[in-house]
Amino acid sequence: GEHRLADGRALLPGTGALTLAAEAMAAEGVAAFEISDLTFLRAFDVPASAPRGLRLRLTPSPEGWGMELQAAASTRGREGHV
């Protein structure tokens, strides 16, 4: 596939993250918005063998909205989002 690595992991492209943001903003009743200060810290990858959770968090502020994508992760038997 177009967004798969040689080991079978799938990657969410940056445009996919923007689509998620647009859907979340629409759910909040915001039809149009401008994006500024966008930073991708790391790729969101999904193993070929199992699904991986993704959480999108919108935070209203005086300047507009903040958005954070958090990936499900497991470290030393502990589950959470990073």
C-alpha atoms as a printed R data frame, in Angstrom:
   type eleno elety resid chain resno       x      y      z
1  ATOM     1    CA   GLY     A     1   0.000  0.000  0.000
2  ATOM     2    CA   GLU     A     2   0.873  3.614 -0.408
3  ATOM     3    CA   HIS     A     3   1.466  4.272  3.306
4  ATOM     4    CA   ARG     A     4   2.995  0.955  4.400
5  ATOM     5    CA   LEU     A     5   6.565  0.256  5.414
6  ATOM     6    CA   ALA     A     6   8.517 -2.804  4.326
7  ATOM     7    CA   ASP     A     7   7.797 -4.486  7.687
8  ATOM     8    CA   GLY     A     8   4.020 -4.121  7.139
9  ATOM     9    CA   ARG     A     9   3.383 -1.205  9.506
10 ATOM    10    CA   ALA     A    10   0.906  1.384  8.222
11 ATOM    11    CA   LEU     A    11   1.556  5.116  8.612
12 ATOM    12    CA   LEU     A    12  -1.040  7.852  9.024
13 ATOM    13    CA   PRO     A    13   0.048 10.595  6.600
14 ATOM    14    CA   GLY     A    14   0.011 14.213  7.720
15 ATOM    15    CA   THR     A    15  -2.980 14.870  5.475
16 ATOM    16    CA   GLY     A    16  -4.835 12.149  7.389
17 ATOM    17    CA   ALA     A    17  -4.180 13.999 10.641
18 ATOM    18    CA   LEU     A    18  -5.532 17.190  9.057
19 ATOM    19    CA   THR     A    19  -8.657 15.337  7.936
20 ATOM    20    CA   LEU     A    20  -9.184 14.134 11.513
21 ATOM    21    CA   ALA     A    21  -8.776 17.736 12.709
22 ATOM    22    CA   ALA     A    22 -11.370 18.974 10.202
23 ATOM    23    CA   GLU     A    23 -13.843 16.277 11.282
24 ATOM    24    CA   ALA     A    24 -13.314 17.118 14.957
25 ATOM    25    CA   MET     A    25 -13.770 20.837 14.319
26 ATOM    26    CA   ALA     A    26 -16.960 20.139 12.337
27 ATOM    27    CA   ALA     A    27 -18.263 18.111 15.289
28 ATOM    28    CA   GLU     A    28 -17.709 21.252 17.417
29 ATOM    29    CA   GLY     A    29 -19.714 23.310 14.918
30 ATOM    30    CA   VAL     A    30 -16.686 25.020 13.348
31 ATOM    31    CA   ALA     A    31 -17.055 25.030  9.561
32 ATOM    32    CA   ALA     A    32 -13.830 26.833  8.627
33 ATOM    33    CA   PHE     A    33 -10.542 27.248 10.450
34 ATOM    34    CA   GLU     A    34  -6.930 28.194  9.898
35 ATOM    35    CA   ILE     A    35  -4.007 26.043 11.004
36 ATOM    36    CA   SER     A    36  -0.860 27.625 12.443
37 ATOM    37    CA   ASP     A    37   2.096 26.312 14.422
38 ATOM    38    CA   LEU     A    38   1.622 22.721 13.239
39 ATOM    39    CA   THR     A    39   4.321 20.271 14.327
40 ATOM    40    CA   PHE     A    40   4.434 16.507 13.819
41 ATOM    41    CA   LEU     A    41   6.697 15.075 16.527
42 ATOM    42    CA   ARG     A    42   6.686 11.530 15.163
43 ATOM    43    CA   ALA     A    43   4.822  9.361 12.714
44 ATOM    44    CA   PHE     A    44   1.724  7.476 13.839
45 ATOM    45    CA   ASP     A    45   2.381  3.891 12.850
46 ATOM    46    CA   VAL     A    46   0.108  0.874 13.196
47 ATOM    47    CA   PRO     A    47   1.571 -2.648 13.378
48 ATOM    48    CA   ALA     A    48   0.431 -5.068 10.695
49 ATOM    49    CA   SER     A    49  -0.629 -7.524 13.410
50 ATOM    50    CA   ALA     A    50  -2.953 -5.388 15.577
51 ATOM    51    CA   PRO     A    51  -4.963 -2.152 15.697
52 ATOM    52    CA   ARG     A    52  -3.595  0.868 17.567
53 ATOM    53    CA   GLY     A    53  -5.711  3.518 19.269
54 ATOM    54    CA   LEU     A    54  -5.488  7.191 18.424
55 ATOM    55    CA   ARG     A    55  -7.041  9.976 20.501
56 ATOM    56    CA   LEU     A    56  -7.659 13.500 19.209
57 ATOM    57    CA   ARG     A    57  -8.062 16.199 21.825
58 ATOM    58    CA   LEU     A    58  -9.375 19.694 21.046
59 ATOM    59    CA   THR     A    59  -8.826 22.454 23.593
60 ATOM    60    CA   PRO     A    60 -10.520 25.849 23.238
61 ATOM    61    CA   SER     A    61  -8.387 28.891 24.028
62 ATOM    62    CA   PRO     A    62  -8.704 32.672 23.643
63 ATOM    63    CA   GLU     A    63  -6.630 32.412 20.437
64 ATOM    64    CA   GLY     A    64  -8.799 29.650 18.918
65 ATOM    65    CA   TRP     A    65  -8.329 25.916 19.368
66 ATOM    66    CA   GLY     A    66  -5.464 23.648 20.307
67 ATOM    67    CA   MET     A    67  -5.293 20.139 18.898
68 ATOM    68    CA   GLU     A    68  -3.301 17.168 20.092
69 ATOM    69    CA   LEU     A    69  -3.138 13.673 18.622
70 ATOM    70    CA   GLN     A    70  -2.126 10.977 21.094
71 ATOM    71    CA   ALA     A    71  -1.227  7.415 20.139
72 ATOM    72    CA   ALA     A    72  -1.970  4.418 22.333
73 ATOM    73    CA   ALA     A    73   1.231  2.972 23.758
74 ATOM    74    CA   SER     A    74   2.361  0.266 26.125
75 ATOM    75    CA   THR     A    75   5.528  0.456 28.212
76 ATOM    76    CA   ARG     A    76   6.537 -2.158 30.766
77 ATOM    77    CA   GLY     A    77   2.986 -3.487 30.935
78 ATOM    78    CA   ARG     A    78   1.419 -0.057 31.419
79 ATOM    79    CA   GLU     A    79  -1.109  1.244 28.905
80 ATOM    80    CA   GLY     A    80  -1.606  4.899 28.033
81 ATOM    81    CA   HIS     A    81  -1.388  7.523 25.295
82 ATOM    82    CA   VAL     A    82   1.663  9.480 24.142
